[in-house]
PDB file of C-alpha atoms and ligand atoms in Angstrom:
ATOM      1  CA  MET A1310      44.405  -4.266   6.659  1.00  0.00           C
ATOM      2  CA  ALA A1311      44.485  -1.288   3.305  1.00  0.00           C
ATOM      3  CA  LYS A1312      47.083  -1.185   0.908  1.00  0.00           C
ATOM      4  CA  THR A1313      49.026   1.456   1.124  1.00  0.00           C
ATOM      5  CA  TYR A1314      50.116   3.826  -0.691  1.00  0.00           C
ATOM      6  CA  THR A1315      54.014   4.505  -1.443  1.00  0.00           C
ATOM      7  CA  LEU A1316      56.085   7.958  -2.360  1.00  0.00           C
ATOM      8  CA  PRO A1317      58.437   6.537  -5.499  1.00  0.00           C
ATOM      9  CA  PRO A1318      62.432   8.046  -5.886  1.00  0.00           C
ATOM     10  CA  LEU A1319      62.163  11.274  -7.738  1.00  0.00           C
ATOM     11  CA  PRO A1320      64.273   9.331 -11.396  1.00  0.00           C
ATOM     12  CA  TYR A1321      67.003  11.770 -10.557  1.00  0.00           C
ATOM     13  CA  ALA A1322      68.880  13.778  -8.128  1.00  0.00           C
ATOM     14  CA  TYR A1323      67.505  16.599  -6.511  1.00  0.00           C
ATOM     15  CA  ASP A1324      69.268  19.668  -8.801  1.00  0.00           C
ATOM     16  CA  ALA A1325      69.257  17.683 -11.680  1.00  0.00           C
ATOM     17  CA  LEU A1326      66.527  19.837 -13.093  1.00  0.00           C
ATOM     18  CA  GLU A1327      68.808  23.477 -12.587  1.00  0.00           C
ATOM     19  CA  PRO A1328      68.263  25.890 -13.320  1.00  0.00           C
ATOM     20  CA  TYR A1329      65.205  25.879 -14.158  1.00  0.00           C
ATOM     21  CA  ILE A1330      64.076  23.671 -10.824  1.00  0.00           C
ATOM     22  CA  SER A1331      65.756  24.609  -7.839  1.00  0.00           C
ATOM     23  CA  LYS A1332      67.816  21.285  -5.889  1.00  0.00           C
ATOM     24  CA  GLN A1333      65.383  23.372  -2.738  1.00  0.00           C
ATOM     25  CA  ILE A1334      62.078  23.434  -4.267  1.00  0.00           C
ATOM     26  CA  MET A1335      62.674  19.605  -5.314  1.00  0.00           C
ATOM     27  CA  THR A1336      63.431  18.616  -2.220  1.00  0.00           C
ATOM     28  CA  LEU A1337      60.527  20.577  -0.679  1.00  0.00           C
ATOM     29  CA  HIS A1338      58.017  19.085  -2.923  1.00  0.00           C
ATOM     30  CA  HIS A1339      59.054  15.985  -3.428  1.00  0.00           C
ATOM     31  CA  ASP A1340      59.959  15.030   0.355  1.00  0.00           C
ATOM     32  CA  LYS A1341      57.210  17.142   2.276  1.00  0.00           C
ATOM     33  CA  HIS A1342      54.467  18.150  -0.357  1.00  0.00           C
ATOM     34  CA  HIS A1343      53.995  15.056  -2.608  1.00  0.00           C
ATOM     35  CA  ASN A1344      54.740  12.587   0.337  1.00  0.00           C
ATOM     36  CA  ALA A1345      52.113  14.512   2.806  1.00  0.00           C
ATOM     37  CA  TYR A1346      49.939  13.090  -0.509  1.00  0.00           C
ATOM     38  CA  VAL A1347      51.032   9.677  -0.130  1.00  0.00           C
ATOM     39  CA  VAL A1348      50.460   9.735   4.065  1.00  0.00           C
ATOM     40  CA  GLY A1349      46.877  11.341   3.680  1.00  0.00           C
ATOM     41  CA  ALA A1350      45.904   8.708   1.262  1.00  0.00           C
ATOM     42  CA  ASN A1351      47.370   5.975   3.477  1.00  0.00           C
ATOM     43  CA  ALA A1352      45.329   7.428   6.734  1.00  0.00           C
ATOM     44  CA  ALA A1353      41.504   8.106   4.656  1.00  0.00           C
ATOM     45  CA  LEU A1354      42.085   4.557   2.903  1.00  0.00           C
ATOM     46  CA  ASP A1355      42.465   3.403   6.546  1.00  0.00           C
ATOM     47  CA  LYS A1356      40.155   5.540   7.948  1.00  0.00           C
ATOM     48  CA  LEU A1357      37.559   3.670   5.730  1.00  0.00           C
ATOM     49  CA  GLU A1358      38.390   0.238   6.958  1.00  0.00           C
ATOM     50  CA  LYS A1359      38.360   1.846  10.596  1.00  0.00           C
ATOM     51  CA  ALA A1360      34.850   2.732   9.428  1.00  0.00           C
ATOM     52  CA  ARG A1361      33.731  -0.364   8.304  1.00  0.00           C
ATOM     53  CA  ALA A1362      34.408  -2.430  10.984  1.00  0.00           C
ATOM     54  CA  GLY A1363      32.635   0.057  13.055  1.00  0.00           C
ATOM     55  CA  THR A1364      35.723   1.792  15.174  1.00  0.00           C
ATOM     56  CA  LEU A1365      35.801   4.941  13.783  1.00  0.00           C
ATOM     57  CA  GLN A1366      32.908   6.989  13.103  1.00  0.00           C
ATOM     58  CA  ILE A1367      33.870   9.025   9.919  1.00  0.00           C
ATOM     59  CA  ASP A1368      31.358  11.605   7.838  1.00  0.00           C
ATOM     60  CA  VAL A1369      32.359   9.870   4.705  1.00  0.00           C
ATOM     61  CA  ARG A1370      32.166  12.253   2.376  1.00  0.00           C
ATOM     62  CA  GLY A1371      34.877  14.714   4.339  1.00  0.00           C
ATOM     63  CA  VAL A1372      36.882  11.286   4.133  1.00  0.00           C
ATOM     64  CA  LEU A1373      36.226  10.558   0.497  1.00  0.00           C
ATOM     65  CA  ARG A1374      37.247  13.769  -0.721  1.00  0.00           C
ATOM     66  CA  ASP A1375      40.794  13.693   1.168  1.00  0.00           C
ATOM     67  CA  LEU A1376      41.142  10.864  -0.347  1.00  0.00           C
ATOM     68  CA  SER A1377      40.360  11.919  -3.459  1.00  0.00           C
ATOM     69  CA  PHE A1378      42.995  14.854  -2.769  1.00  0.00           C
ATOM     70  CA  ASN A1379      45.283  12.907  -2.069  1.00  0.00           C
ATOM     71  CA  ILE A1380      44.989  10.223  -4.791  1.00  0.00           C
ATOM     72  CA  ASP A1381      45.466  12.674  -6.935  1.00  0.00           C
ATOM     73  CA  GLY A1382      48.253  14.403  -5.897  1.00  0.00           C
ATOM     74  CA  HIS A1383      50.161  11.272  -6.121  1.00  0.00           C
ATOM     75  CA  LYS A1384      49.733  10.174  -9.189  1.00  0.00           C
ATOM     76  CA  LEU A1385      49.854  13.794 -10.986  1.00  0.00           C
ATOM     77  CA  HIS A1386      53.197  13.841  -8.939  1.00  0.00           C
ATOM     78  CA  SER A1387      53.495  10.455 -10.146  1.00  0.00           C
ATOM     79  CA  ILE A1388      53.425  11.414 -13.443  1.00  0.00           C
ATOM     80  CA  PHE A1389      54.843  14.897 -12.946  1.00  0.00           C
ATOM     81  CA  TRP A1390      58.652  13.610 -11.643  1.00  0.00           C
ATOM     82  CA  THR A1391      58.766  11.742 -14.776  1.00  0.00           C
ATOM     83  CA  ASN A1392      57.388  13.721 -17.202  1.00  0.00           C
ATOM     84  CA  MET A1393      61.072  15.950 -16.848  1.00  0.00           C
ATOM     85  CA  ALA A1394      64.189  15.612 -17.295  1.00  0.00           C
ATOM     86  CA  ALA A1395      67.621  17.314 -17.441  1.00  0.00           C
ATOM     87  CA  ALA A1396      67.625  19.743 -19.016  1.00  0.00           C
ATOM     88  CA  GLY A1397      69.741  18.354 -22.542  1.00  0.00           C
ATOM     89  CA  LYS A1398      69.787  14.945 -21.199  1.00  0.00           C
ATOM     90  CA  GLY A1399      66.342  13.825 -21.781  1.00  0.00           C
ATOM     91  CA  GLY A1400      64.800  17.316 -20.911  1.00  0.00           C
ATOM     92  CA  GLY A1401      63.935  19.628 -23.561  1.00  0.00           C
ATOM     93  CA  GLY A1402      63.968  19.988 -27.278  1.00  0.00           C
ATOM     94  CA  ASN A1403      60.878  18.888 -28.968  1.00  0.00           C
ATOM     95  CA  PRO A1404      58.764  16.362 -29.175  1.00  0.00           C
ATOM     96  CA  THR A1405      60.063  13.412 -32.130  1.00  0.00           C
ATOM     97  CA  GLY A1406      58.278  11.057 -34.008  1.00  0.00           C
ATOM     98  CA  LYS A1407      54.703   9.088 -33.444  1.00  0.00           C
ATOM     99  CA  LEU A1408      54.343  12.112 -30.762  1.00  0.00           C
ATOM    100  CA  ALA A1409      55.390  15.104 -32.979  1.00  0.00           C
ATOM    101  CA  THR A1410      52.924  13.215 -35.646  1.00  0.00           C
ATOM    102  CA  GLN A1411      50.146  13.195 -32.947  1.00  0.00           C
ATOM    103  CA  ILE A1412      50.715  17.068 -31.961  1.00  0.00           C
ATOM    104  CA  GLU A1413      51.062  18.523 -34.998  1.00  0.00           C
ATOM    105  CA  LYS A1414      47.931  16.843 -36.395  1.00  0.00           C
ATOM    106  CA  ASP A1415      46.011  18.212 -33.292  1.00  0.00           C
ATOM    107  CA  PHE A1416      47.045  21.466 -32.209  1.00  0.00           C
ATOM    108  CA  GLY A1417      48.980  22.607 -36.013  1.00  0.00           C
ATOM    109  CA  SER A1418      51.935  22.626 -34.696  1.00  0.00           C
ATOM    110  CA  VAL A1419      54.735  21.903 -31.473  1.00  0.00           C
ATOM    111  CA  ASP A1420      54.673  26.156 -31.514  1.00  0.00           C
ATOM    112  CA  LYS A1421      51.072  25.987 -31.505  1.00  0.00           C
ATOM    113  CA  PHE A1422      50.925  23.574 -28.921  1.00  0.00           C
ATOM    114  CA  LYS A1423      53.589  24.913 -26.578  1.00  0.00           C
ATOM    115  CA  GLN A1424      51.646  28.169 -27.002  1.00  0.00           C
ATOM    116  CA  GLN A1425      48.134  27.403 -25.933  1.00  0.00           C
ATOM    117  CA  PHE A1426      49.353  24.799 -22.771  1.00  0.00           C
ATOM    118  CA  GLY A1427      51.682  27.509 -21.600  1.00  0.00           C
ATOM    119  CA  ASP A1428      49.020  29.713 -21.647  1.00  0.00           C
ATOM    120  CA  ALA A1429      46.056  27.494 -20.231  1.00  0.00           C
ATOM    121  CA  ALA A1430      49.006  26.990 -16.683  1.00  0.00           C
ATOM    122  CA  LYS A1431      49.601  30.176 -16.229  1.00  0.00           C
ATOM    123  CA  ALA A1432      45.779  31.354 -16.468  1.00  0.00           C
ATOM    124  CA  VAL A1433      45.297  28.778 -13.754  1.00  0.00           C
ATOM    125  CA  GLU A1434      43.799  30.576 -11.281  1.00  0.00           C
ATOM    126  CA  GLY A1435      45.327  29.598  -8.154  1.00  0.00           C
ATOM    127  CA  SER A1436      46.359  26.451  -7.899  1.00  0.00           C
ATOM    128  CA  GLY A1437      46.437  23.185  -9.859  1.00  0.00           C
ATOM    129  CA  TRP A1438      47.305  22.351 -13.197  1.00  0.00           C
ATOM    130  CA  ALA A1439      47.714  22.536 -16.822  1.00  0.00           C
ATOM    131  CA  LEU A1440      46.974  18.830 -18.496  1.00  0.00           C
ATOM    132  CA  LEU A1441      47.491  16.799 -21.792  1.00  0.00           C
ATOM    133  CA  LEU A1442      45.236  13.668 -22.452  1.00  0.00           C
ATOM    134  CA  TYR A1443      44.812  10.967 -24.803  1.00  0.00           C
ATOM    135  CA  ASP A1444      40.932   9.905 -26.043  1.00  0.00           C
ATOM    136  CA  ALA A1445      40.559   7.051 -27.966  1.00  0.00           C
ATOM    137  CA  GLU A1446      37.578   8.133 -28.763  1.00  0.00           C
ATOM    138  CA  ILE A1447      38.215  10.505 -31.365  1.00  0.00           C
ATOM    139  CA  GLY A1448      41.876   9.694 -31.965  1.00  0.00           C
ATOM    140  CA  SER A1449      42.958  12.644 -30.226  1.00  0.00           C
ATOM    141  CA  LEU A1450      44.866  14.280 -28.027  1.00  0.00           C
ATOM    142  CA  VAL A1451      43.014  17.123 -25.792  1.00  0.00           C
ATOM    143  CA  LEU A1452      43.725  19.724 -23.692  1.00  0.00           C
ATOM    144  CA  THR A1453      42.820  20.053 -20.235  1.00  0.00           C
ATOM    145  CA  GLN A1454      43.362  22.580 -16.691  1.00  0.00           C
ATOM    146  CA  VAL A1455      42.406  21.307 -13.556  1.00  0.00           C
ATOM    147  CA  GLU A1456      42.296  23.556 -10.057  1.00  0.00           C
ATOM    148  CA  LYS A1457      43.704  21.984  -6.944  1.00  0.00           C
ATOM    149  CA  GLN A1458      44.318  18.687  -7.630  1.00  0.00           C
ATOM    150  CA  ASN A1459      41.043  16.526  -6.975  1.00  0.00           C
ATOM    151  CA  PHE A1460      37.698  15.753  -8.758  1.00  0.00           C
ATOM    152  CA  MET A1461      39.214  16.472 -12.104  1.00  0.00           C
ATOM    153  CA  HIS A1462      39.079  13.257 -13.929  1.00  0.00           C
ATOM    154  CA  LEU A1463      38.115  13.224 -17.528  1.00  0.00           C
ATOM    155  CA  ALA A1464      36.816   9.507 -17.402  1.00  0.00           C
ATOM    156  CA  GLU A1465      38.971   7.206 -19.292  1.00  0.00           C
ATOM    157  CA  LEU A1466      41.434   9.321 -20.220  1.00  0.00           C
ATOM    158  CA  PRO A1467      44.672   9.200 -19.763  1.00  0.00           C
ATOM    159  CA  ILE A1468      47.363  11.074 -18.567  1.00  0.00           C
ATOM    160  CA  VAL A1469      50.560  12.197 -20.710  1.00  0.00           C
ATOM    161  CA  LEU A1470      52.160  15.562 -19.535  1.00  0.00           C
ATOM    162  CA  GLY A1471      51.227  17.588 -16.641  1.00  0.00           C
ATOM    163  CA  LEU A1472      52.475  20.455 -15.645  1.00  0.00           C
ATOM    164  CA  ASP A1473      52.125  21.613 -12.203  1.00  0.00           C
ATOM    165  CA  VAL A1474      51.537  25.287 -11.271  1.00  0.00           C
ATOM    166  CA  TRP A1475      50.601  24.932  -7.673  1.00  0.00           C
ATOM    167  CA  GLU A1476      52.994  27.847  -5.660  1.00  0.00           C
ATOM    168  CA  HIS A1477      54.893  25.873  -4.347  1.00  0.00           C
ATOM    169  CA  ALA A1478      56.527  24.290  -7.434  1.00  0.00           C
ATOM    170  CA  PHE A1479      58.136  27.937  -8.430  1.00  0.00           C
ATOM    171  CA  TYR A1480      57.686  30.584  -6.603  1.00  0.00           C
ATOM    172  CA  LEU A1481      61.095  29.424  -4.227  1.00  0.00           C
ATOM    173  CA  SER A1482      62.816  30.470  -7.552  1.00  0.00           C
ATOM    174  CA  TYR A1483      60.247  32.832  -9.393  1.00  0.00           C
ATOM    175  CA  LEU A1484      58.334  34.809  -7.021  1.00  0.00           C
ATOM    176  CA  ASN A1485      54.953  36.014  -8.505  1.00  0.00           C
ATOM    177  CA  ASP A1486      56.208  34.861 -12.403  1.00  0.00           C
ATOM    178  CA  LYS A1487      54.242  31.968 -12.726  1.00  0.00           C
ATOM    179  CA  ALA A1488      54.659  32.862 -16.654  1.00  0.00           C
ATOM    180  CA  LYS A1489      58.838  33.028 -16.426  1.00  0.00           C
ATOM    181  CA  TYR A1490      58.242  29.406 -14.601  1.00  0.00           C
ATOM    182  CA  VAL A1491      55.974  28.010 -17.200  1.00  0.00           C
ATOM    183  CA  ASP A1492      58.126  29.132 -19.729  1.00  0.00           C
ATOM    184  CA  ALA A1493      61.139  28.070 -18.698  1.00  0.00           C
ATOM    185  CA  TRP A1494      59.780  24.785 -17.820  1.00  0.00           C
ATOM    186  CA  TRP A1495      59.715  23.202 -21.486  1.00  0.00           C
ATOM    187  CA  ASN A1496      63.626  23.502 -20.683  1.00  0.00           C
ATOM    188  CA  VAL A1497      62.714  19.965 -18.943  1.00  0.00           C
ATOM    189  CA  VAL A1498      59.961  18.416 -20.627  1.00  0.00           C
ATOM    190  CA  ASN A1499      60.922  14.769 -21.291  1.00  0.00           C
ATOM    191  CA  TRP A1500      59.345  14.410 -24.229  1.00  0.00           C
ATOM    192  CA  GLU A1501      60.784  10.229 -24.913  1.00  0.00           C
ATOM    193  CA  ASP A1502      58.495   9.891 -21.302  1.00  0.00           C
ATOM    194  CA  VAL A1503      54.859  12.011 -22.956  1.00  0.00           C
ATOM    195  CA  ALA A1504      55.688   9.641 -26.387  1.00  0.00           C
ATOM    196  CA  LYS A1505      55.622   6.488 -24.011  1.00  0.00           C
ATOM    197  CA  ARG A1506      52.431   7.775 -22.385  1.00  0.00           C
ATOM    198  CA  LEU A1507      50.780   8.270 -25.737  1.00  0.00           C
ATOM    199  CA  ASP A1508      51.605   4.563 -27.043  1.00  0.00           C
ATOM    200  CA  LYS A1509      50.607   3.183 -24.006  1.00  0.00           C
ATOM    201  CA  ALA A1510      47.305   5.413 -24.384  1.00  0.00           C
ATOM    202  CA  MET A1511      47.116   4.518 -28.205  1.00  0.00           C
ATOM    203  CA  LYS A1512      46.758   0.620 -27.364  1.00  0.00           C
TER     204      LYS A1512
HETATM  205 MN1  LIG B2562      52.614  20.267  -6.977  1.00  0.00          MN
END
C-alpha cells in the first residue's frame, strides 16, 4: 500500500485573512483546490504501485508529471497557508531580527525586497507563484518565479516564502487586478513563520 498525503487544516479560520483574502476564496482554495492536489498525488502514487504490481498499464511520463504537479501543489499550498496570518494578529508589518538583517543584506532593504518580490508575482504569465528561497551555498536568499507549480525545483533550495498568483487565489475578489491582490497580500504575511523557515534552512 502506497503511502498517502493528507490535507492539512488551515492554521486559522477561513475568514481570518479578510478583508485581504475572502472567506469564500480561502474555503474554495483550501477545500477544493488544495484537496484536489492531495487526491491527485495519492492517485498517481496508486497508479505507480499498480503498474509495479502488473495490474495497470500506465504512461509513466504522464503519471510522473501528474505526481510532480500534485505533490508540488500540495507542498506549496501547505507553505502558503502557514506563510500567512490574520492582519494585526501575526500578519503584516515588517520582518524583524535575523530575517530582516538577511533581507537587507540580500535585497538592500525590506522595501526593495517587497518591490522585487511583488514585481515577480505580478509578472507571472498565467498561473504560477513567486517564491523566496534560501541558498546555503552562497548564504543568500534567492528570488524565483514559477509557472504553474511543477518541475520548478531549484535543487536543494528550501522555500521560505511563497505567493500563489493562480487566478483561483484572487479572482473572486480582485477580478483581473492581480497587482492589487499582490500589494494587499503583504498585510497578511506571517513574518514569524518566514523567519522560522529561514532558521531551519540555515541549519
Ligand atoms: Mn492555489
